[in-house]
Tab-separated table of C-alpha atoms in Angstrom:
chain	number	residue	atom	x	y	z
A	1284	MET	CA	27.111	-38.837	121.836
A	1285	GLN	CA	26.608	-35.151	122.332
A	1286	ARG	CA	29.996	-34.334	120.871
A	1287	ALA	CA	29.308	-36.513	117.869
A	1288	ALA	CA	25.999	-34.740	117.355
A	1289	GLN	CA	27.665	-31.374	117.719
A	1290	ARG	CA	30.274	-32.344	115.131
A	1291	ASP	CA	27.430	-33.265	112.800
A	1292	ASP	CA	25.783	-29.914	113.546
A	1293	ARG	CA	28.962	-28.016	112.737
A	1294	ALA	CA	29.297	-29.901	109.518
A	1295	THR	CA	25.804	-28.816	108.508
A	1296	GLY	CA	26.143	-25.336	110.023
A	1297	VAL	CA	23.157	-25.852	112.364
A	1298	PRO	CA	24.127	-26.407	116.065
A	1299	THR	CA	21.348	-28.541	117.520
A	1300	THR	CA	20.775	-31.092	120.247
A	1301	PRO	CA	19.948	-34.700	119.442
A	1302	PHE	CA	16.261	-33.961	120.067
A	1303	ARG	CA	16.303	-30.947	117.783
A	1304	GLN	CA	18.190	-32.936	115.205
A	1305	TRP	CA	15.448	-35.613	115.280
A	1306	GLY	CA	12.731	-32.976	114.959
A	1307	THR	CA	14.550	-31.343	112.170
A	1308	GLY	CA	14.748	-34.616	110.325
A	1309	ARG	CA	10.981	-35.137	110.615
A	1310	ARG	CA	10.339	-31.613	109.344
A	1311	ALA	CA	12.778	-32.195	106.455
A	1312	LYS	CA	10.926	-35.329	105.403
A	1313	ARG	CA	7.566	-33.531	105.521
A	1314	LEU	CA	9.042	-30.609	103.502
A	1315	SER	CA	10.450	-33.016	100.954
A	1316	ARG	CA	7.075	-34.715	100.483
A	1317	ALA	CA	5.377	-31.316	100.082
A	1318	LEU	CA	7.871	-30.253	97.461
A	1319	VAL	CA	7.363	-33.474	95.553
A	1320	CYS	CA	3.586	-32.999	95.613
A	1321	ALA	CA	3.923	-29.352	94.622
A	1322	ALA	CA	6.147	-30.336	91.736
A	1323	ALA	CA	3.671	-32.960	90.575
A	1324	VAL	CA	0.792	-30.476	90.234
A	1325	PRO	CA	2.448	-28.224	87.607
A	1326	ALA	CA	3.517	-31.329	85.698
A	1327	VAL	CA	-0.130	-32.396	85.388
A	1328	LEU	CA	-1.175	-28.900	84.419
A	1329	ILE	CA	1.604	-28.670	81.858
A	1330	THR	CA	0.637	-32.048	80.380
A	1331	ALA	CA	-2.998	-30.981	80.110
A	1332	ALA	CA	-2.034	-27.658	78.564
A	1333	CYS	CA	0.217	-29.325	76.016
A	1334	SER	CA	-2.542	-31.785	75.153
A	1335	SER	CA	-5.027	-28.919	74.710
A	1336	ASP	CA	-2.636	-26.897	72.540
A	1337	SER	CA	-1.837	-29.902	70.397
A	1338	GLY	CA	-5.527	-30.563	69.716
A	1339	GLY	CA	-6.173	-26.945	68.853
A	1340	SER	CA	-3.164	-26.866	66.556
A	1341	ASP	CA	-4.318	-29.992	64.711
A	1342	LYS	CA	-7.791	-28.560	64.317
A	1343	GLY	CA	-6.346	-25.351	63.001
A	1344	GLY	CA	-4.179	-27.291	60.557
A	1345	ASP	CA	-7.158	-29.338	59.416
A	1346	SER	CA	-9.198	-26.175	58.993
A	1347	ALA	CA	-6.429	-24.549	57.009
A	1348	ARG	CA	-6.176	-27.565	54.755
A	1349	GLN	CA	-9.940	-27.676	54.276
A	1350	THR	CA	-10.182	-24.002	53.359
A	1351	GLY	CA	-7.177	-24.067	51.029
A	1352	GLY	CA	-4.874	-22.138	53.354
A	1353	GLY	CA	-1.444	-23.005	54.666
A	1354	SER	CA	0.886	-24.934	52.391
A	1355	THR	CA	-1.746	-26.510	50.083
A	1356	GLN	CA	-0.960	-26.916	46.368
A	1357	PRO	CA	-2.065	-24.064	44.039
A	1358	SER	CA	-4.867	-24.789	41.577
A	1359	ALA	CA	-3.995	-25.584	37.944
A	1360	SER	CA	-3.988	-22.631	35.535
A	1361	ALA	CA	-6.922	-22.234	33.147
A	1362	SER	CA	-6.654	-23.607	29.598
A	1363	PRO	CA	-5.495	-21.053	26.986
A	1364	THR	CA	-8.185	-19.591	24.731
A	1365	VAL	CA	-8.050	-18.431	21.104
A	1366	GLN	CA	-10.051	-15.866	19.210
A	1367	ALA	CA	-13.213	-17.287	17.671
A	1368	ALA	CA	-13.301	-17.750	13.905
A	1369	ALA	CA	-14.925	-14.877	12.002
A	1370	TYR	CA	-16.993	-17.051	9.622
A	1371	GLN	CA	-19.115	-19.895	10.940
A	1372	LYS	CA	-20.609	-21.285	7.702
A	1373	LEU	CA	-20.173	-21.607	3.961
A	1374	PRO	CA	-22.558	-20.666	1.159
A	1375	GLU	CA	-24.001	-23.342	-1.091
A	1376	SER	CA	-21.092	-24.195	-3.385
A	1377	CYS	CA	-23.090	-24.390	-6.625
A	1378	ALA	CA	-24.656	-20.988	-5.913
A	1379	VAL	CA	-21.539	-18.882	-5.289
A	1380	LEU	CA	-21.431	-17.707	-8.927
A	1381	SER	CA	-24.166	-15.804	-10.722
A	1382	LYS	CA	-25.886	-17.082	-13.842
A	1383	SER	CA	-24.218	-14.438	-15.988
A	1384	THR	CA	-20.761	-15.398	-14.706
A	1385	LEU	CA	-21.382	-19.084	-15.366
A	1386	THR	CA	-22.682	-18.282	-18.858
A	1387	ASP	CA	-19.429	-16.464	-19.545
A	1388	LEU	CA	-17.056	-19.120	-18.167
A	1389	VAL	CA	-18.967	-22.297	-19.132
A	1390	PRO	CA	-21.425	-21.157	-21.837
A	1391	LYS	CA	-22.760	-24.640	-22.567
A	1392	GLY	CA	-22.676	-25.846	-18.985
A	1393	ALA	CA	-24.113	-23.058	-16.823
A	1394	LYS	CA	-26.768	-25.470	-15.564
A	1395	SER	CA	-24.478	-28.463	-15.254
A	1396	GLY	CA	-23.187	-27.690	-11.758
A	1397	LYS	CA	-22.320	-30.846	-9.838
A	1398	GLU	CA	-21.814	-30.600	-6.102
A	1399	GLY	CA	-18.874	-32.502	-4.662
A	1400	THR	CA	-19.306	-35.015	-1.860
A	1401	SER	CA	-18.708	-33.764	1.679
A	1402	ASP	CA	-19.557	-35.073	5.134
A	1403	ASP	CA	-19.742	-31.516	6.501
A	1404	THR	CA	-20.831	-28.820	4.053
A	1405	ALA	CA	-20.400	-26.148	6.737
A	1406	THR	CA	-16.657	-26.865	6.679
A	1407	ARG	CA	-15.877	-27.918	3.101
A	1408	SER	CA	-17.774	-27.991	-0.168
A	1409	SER	CA	-17.199	-27.787	-3.913
A	1410	CYS	CA	-18.986	-27.568	-7.240
A	1411	SER	CA	-17.843	-28.165	-10.820
A	1412	TRP	CA	-19.134	-27.301	-14.284
A	1413	ASN	CA	-18.019	-28.329	-17.773
A	1414	SER	CA	-18.856	-26.987	-21.201
A	1415	LEU	CA	-18.240	-28.352	-24.708
A	1416	ASP	CA	-19.154	-25.830	-27.378
A	1417	ASN	CA	-19.399	-27.759	-30.666
A	1418	ASN	CA	-18.416	-26.068	-33.930
A	1419	GLY	CA	-18.768	-28.970	-36.291
A	1420	THR	CA	-15.761	-29.823	-38.394
A	1421	LYS	CA	-13.932	-26.755	-37.192
A	1422	GLY	CA	-13.454	-28.218	-33.749
A	1423	SER	CA	-14.816	-27.296	-30.334
A	1424	GLN	CA	-14.064	-25.171	-27.328
A	1425	PHE	CA	-13.894	-26.975	-24.009
A	1426	ARG	CA	-14.131	-25.316	-20.593
A	1427	TRP	CA	-13.986	-26.774	-17.098
A	1428	LEU	CA	-14.609	-24.859	-13.859
A	1429	ASN	CA	-14.349	-25.976	-10.243
A	1430	VAL	CA	-14.833	-23.977	-7.039
A	1431	SER	CA	-13.728	-25.413	-3.689
A	1432	LEU	CA	-14.381	-23.834	-0.297
A	1433	LEU	CA	-12.705	-24.771	2.967
A	1434	ARG	CA	-13.445	-23.193	6.353
A	1435	PHE	CA	-11.268	-23.463	9.479
A	1436	ASP	CA	-12.447	-23.254	13.095
A	1437	SER	CA	-10.244	-21.827	15.838
A	1438	ASP	CA	-8.567	-24.409	18.038
A	1439	ALA	CA	-6.456	-24.064	21.200
A	1440	ASN	CA	-3.847	-26.472	19.799
A	1441	ARG	CA	-3.836	-25.520	16.104
A	1442	GLY	CA	-4.387	-21.786	16.537
A	1443	THR	CA	-6.965	-19.363	15.181
A	1444	GLY	CA	-9.068	-20.199	12.156
A	1445	GLU	CA	-7.497	-17.294	10.278
A	1446	LYS	CA	-3.960	-18.568	10.963
A	1447	GLN	CA	-4.857	-22.079	9.782
A	1448	ALA	CA	-6.530	-20.660	6.673
A	1449	HIS	CA	-3.445	-18.614	5.816
A	1450	THR	CA	-1.242	-21.719	6.072
A	1451	TYR	CA	-3.586	-23.679	3.804
A	1452	TYR	CA	-3.765	-20.762	1.370
A	1453	ALA	CA	0.032	-20.763	1.019
A	1454	GLN	CA	0.018	-24.537	0.463
A	1455	GLN	CA	-2.597	-24.251	-2.282
A	1456	VAL	CA	-0.610	-21.576	-4.084
A	1457	GLY	CA	2.536	-23.702	-3.826
A	1458	ASP	CA	0.725	-26.761	-5.209
A	1459	ALA	CA	-0.557	-24.782	-8.189
A	1460	GLN	CA	2.943	-23.507	-8.911
A	1461	SER	CA	4.484	-26.979	-8.922
A	1462	VAL	CA	2.166	-29.065	-11.127
A	1463	SER	CA	4.043	-31.809	-12.942
A	1464	GLY	CA	4.400	-31.137	-16.672
A	1465	ALA	CA	3.303	-27.489	-16.431
A	1466	LYS	CA	4.890	-24.997	-18.850
A	1467	ASN	CA	5.095	-21.196	-18.808
A	1468	THR	CA	3.985	-20.964	-15.162
A	1469	LYS	CA	3.223	-17.438	-13.990
A	1470	SER	CA	1.915	-16.107	-10.674
A	1471	GLU	CA	0.491	-12.727	-9.742
A	1472	PRO	CA	-1.404	-11.261	-6.788
A	1473	VAL	CA	-5.077	-10.472	-7.252
A	1474	ALA	CA	-6.115	-7.145	-5.754
A	1475	GLY	CA	-9.458	-6.534	-4.044
A	1476	THR	CA	-10.187	-10.220	-3.450
A	1477	GLY	CA	-10.666	-10.997	0.221
A	1478	SER	CA	-7.733	-10.847	2.626
A	1479	GLU	CA	-5.189	-12.219	0.115
A	1480	ALA	CA	-5.334	-13.828	-3.314
A	1481	THR	CA	-2.959	-15.190	-5.948
A	1482	ALA	CA	-3.559	-16.272	-9.542
A	1483	VAL	CA	-1.357	-19.009	-11.017
A	1484	ARG	CA	-1.529	-19.932	-14.702
A	1485	TYR	CA	0.330	-22.408	-16.871
A	1486	ASP	CA	0.100	-24.483	-20.051
A	1487	LEU	CA	-0.447	-28.225	-19.954
A	1488	LYS	CA	-0.106	-30.439	-23.005
A	1489	LYS	CA	-2.450	-33.438	-23.171
A	1490	LYS	CA	-3.297	-35.878	-25.969
A	1491	GLU	CA	-6.677	-34.139	-26.365
A	1492	GLY	CA	-5.006	-30.764	-26.914
A	1493	SER	CA	-3.208	-27.874	-25.235
A	1494	PHE	CA	-4.933	-26.753	-22.044
A	1495	LYS	CA	-4.653	-23.315	-20.508
A	1496	GLN	CA	-4.977	-23.709	-16.755
A	1497	GLN	CA	-5.847	-20.920	-14.296
A	1498	THR	CA	-5.926	-21.406	-10.527
A	1499	VAL	CA	-6.984	-18.550	-8.274
A	1500	VAL	CA	-6.501	-19.109	-4.548
A	1501	ALA	CA	-8.148	-16.529	-2.293
A	1502	ARG	CA	-8.616	-16.235	1.453
A	1503	VAL	CA	-11.128	-14.191	3.401
A	1504	GLU	CA	-10.747	-14.437	7.184
A	1505	ASN	CA	-10.851	-18.173	8.007
A	1506	VAL	CA	-12.147	-19.394	4.620
A	1507	VAL	CA	-10.081	-20.347	1.554
A	1508	VAL	CA	-11.576	-20.413	-1.944
A	1509	THR	CA	-9.711	-22.300	-4.679
A	1510	LEU	CA	-11.014	-21.740	-8.188
A	1511	ASP	CA	-9.699	-23.886	-11.054
A	1512	TYR	CA	-10.579	-22.905	-14.600
A	1513	ASN	CA	-9.145	-24.308	-17.786
A	1514	GLY	CA	-9.890	-24.170	-21.460
A	1515	ALA	CA	-8.738	-25.876	-24.625
A	1516	GLY	CA	-9.407	-25.851	-28.357
A	1517	LEU	CA	-10.126	-29.446	-29.348
A	1518	ALA	CA	-10.114	-31.169	-32.731
A	1519	GLY	CA	-8.128	-28.393	-34.386
A	1520	GLU	CA	-9.927	-25.467	-32.736
A	1521	LYS	CA	-7.768	-22.495	-31.731
A	1522	THR	CA	-6.337	-22.520	-28.202
A	1523	PRO	CA	-8.042	-19.860	-26.059
A	1524	SER	CA	-6.159	-16.824	-24.798
A	1525	ALA	CA	-4.551	-17.354	-21.378
A	1526	ASP	CA	-5.007	-13.652	-20.561
A	1527	ASP	CA	-8.738	-13.823	-21.267
A	1528	LEU	CA	-9.181	-16.987	-19.221
A	1529	THR	CA	-7.217	-15.519	-16.301
A	1530	LYS	CA	-9.345	-12.376	-16.232
A	1531	ALA	CA	-12.511	-14.474	-16.233
A	1532	ALA	CA	-11.162	-16.698	-13.422
A	1533	GLU	CA	-10.187	-13.708	-11.267
A	1534	LYS	CA	-13.641	-12.189	-11.703
A	1535	ALA	CA	-15.280	-15.445	-10.639
A	1536	ALA	CA	-13.003	-15.744	-7.597
A	1537	LYS	CA	-13.982	-12.244	-6.440
A	1538	GLU	CA	-17.623	-13.207	-6.742
A	1539	ALA	CA	-17.130	-16.415	-4.762
A	1540	ILE	CA	-15.346	-14.511	-1.979
A	1541	ALA	CA	-18.230	-12.024	-1.854
A	1542	ALA	CA	-20.687	-14.935	-1.536
A	1543	VAL	CA	-18.764	-16.306	1.469
A	1544	SER	CA	-18.886	-12.945	3.251
A	1545	ALA	CA	-22.566	-12.462	2.436
A	1546	ALA	CA	-23.450	-15.908	3.772
A	1547	ASN	CA	-22.011	-14.883	7.147
A	1548	GLY	CA	-23.690	-11.469	7.197
A	1549	LYS	CA	-20.374	-9.653	6.747
A	1550	GLY	CA	-21.170	-8.002	3.456
A	1551	SER	CA	-18.822	-8.011	0.490
A	1552	PRO	CA	-15.050	-7.606	0.972
A	1553	ALA	CA	-13.654	-4.264	-0.122
A	1554	GLY	CA	-13.398	-3.961	-3.869
A	1555	SER	CA	-15.062	-7.294	-4.627
A	1556	SER	CA	-18.718	-6.343	-5.120
A	1557	LYS	CA	-18.223	-4.203	-8.177
A	1558	THR	CA	-15.650	-6.457	-9.761
A	1559	GLY	CA	-17.616	-9.584	-9.003
A	1560	SER	CA	-20.701	-8.302	-10.845
A	1561	ALA	CA	-18.848	-6.763	-13.759
A	1562	ALA	CA	-19.483	-8.118	-17.263
A	1563	PRO	CA	-16.857	-10.517	-18.657
A	1564	SER	CA	-14.400	-9.455	-21.289
A	1565	LYS	CA	-15.594	-9.720	-24.892
A	1566	SER	CA	-12.557	-11.670	-25.994
A	1567	ALA	CA	-13.125	-14.292	-23.316
A	1568	SER	CA	-16.780	-14.593	-24.337
A	1569	ARG	CA	-15.857	-15.015	-27.997
A	1570	SER	CA	-13.249	-17.699	-27.299
A	1571	ALA	CA	-15.636	-19.523	-24.979
A	1572	SER	CA	-18.595	-19.528	-27.395
A	1573	LYS	CA	-16.960	-20.849	-30.562
A	1574	ALA	CA	-18.677	-23.875	-32.088
A	1575	PRO	CA	-16.975	-27.278	-31.675
A	1576	SER	CA	-16.700	-30.208	-34.114
A	1577	LYS	CA	-18.695	-33.458	-34.016
A	1578	SER	CA	-15.598	-35.527	-33.349
A	1579	ALA	CA	-14.813	-33.590	-30.186
A	1580	SER	CA	-18.417	-33.716	-28.975
A	1581	LYS	CA	-18.274	-37.507	-28.895
A	1582	SER	CA	-15.917	-37.505	-25.890
A	1583	PRO	CA	-16.720	-34.614	-23.547
A	1584	SER	CA	-15.997	-36.734	-20.499
A	1585	THR	CA	-12.484	-37.454	-21.800
A	1586	GLY	CA	-11.775	-33.759	-22.034
A	1587	ALA	CA	-13.138	-33.198	-18.554
A	1588	SER	CA	-10.969	-35.900	-17.036
A	1589	ALA	CA	-7.914	-34.542	-18.775
A	1590	SER	CA	-8.555	-31.048	-17.486
A	1591	LYS	CA	-9.188	-32.359	-13.977
A	1592	SER	CA	-5.817	-34.014	-13.950
A	1593	ALA	CA	-4.344	-30.724	-15.121
A	1594	ALA	CA	-5.730	-28.981	-12.046
A	1595	LYS	CA	-3.765	-29.868	-8.929
A	1596	ASN	CA	-6.903	-29.836	-6.826
């Protein structure tokens, strides 16, 4: 037995007696249990620490999400804005022309202004006048005048009011230049009338007579003024001069543009105040004031409807 124990001691490198070997075994068991207990303590501490860190991390994440930090989505960009329209209202359409101007263009109809229908006069409005100057058996002179005003507001989708007005201005000029049945069409820019202006004139043959049509389209900021003016010699009366009618129409357009600016407290556009108040040409006054015949005076409404169809607008 002793030799066997000694062989076991040599194998382990610790030469002991059977008694010592038994004691050593008891101590080894106690040491093993101590190590197991010691190892268990850090495991508990580690578990607690991990649990504490995890809670703190979640709270931090929640806090970051609540305050907009971390990987939250960025806020949507603000909607684009456009420059506000310069003019916010329109003048009364039947008051944009002075009494003297109306007497020149429609001598027998200066007080016959008829306002067009509109559901929003701050955005669009119009007024028309007609004149039949009777000269008995020698015929009559007919005149028809219409002023239309259209204002554009700035819009984030459609653009500024001025940009929209310019587009509409170009469309109006194009429409006047392409009237069906028009002859001898001519176009020319009109200086000193708002931001831009064009006069278009042409001849239009109707059963009532030969009409001389003038259309002046003018824009000031975000407002477009379209002035239609035509004249005819009915029942054998001489056809009025296109040059005289065009000059009278351009003068009236300048005055209407000045009225738009004044209504918005902007004053008169450059070059329009003097021209707008200037006296009409003598030749235009003479051709407009000739006496008409009785036969023509029987159907003034027919002449008006014919001239309205001549005007694109």
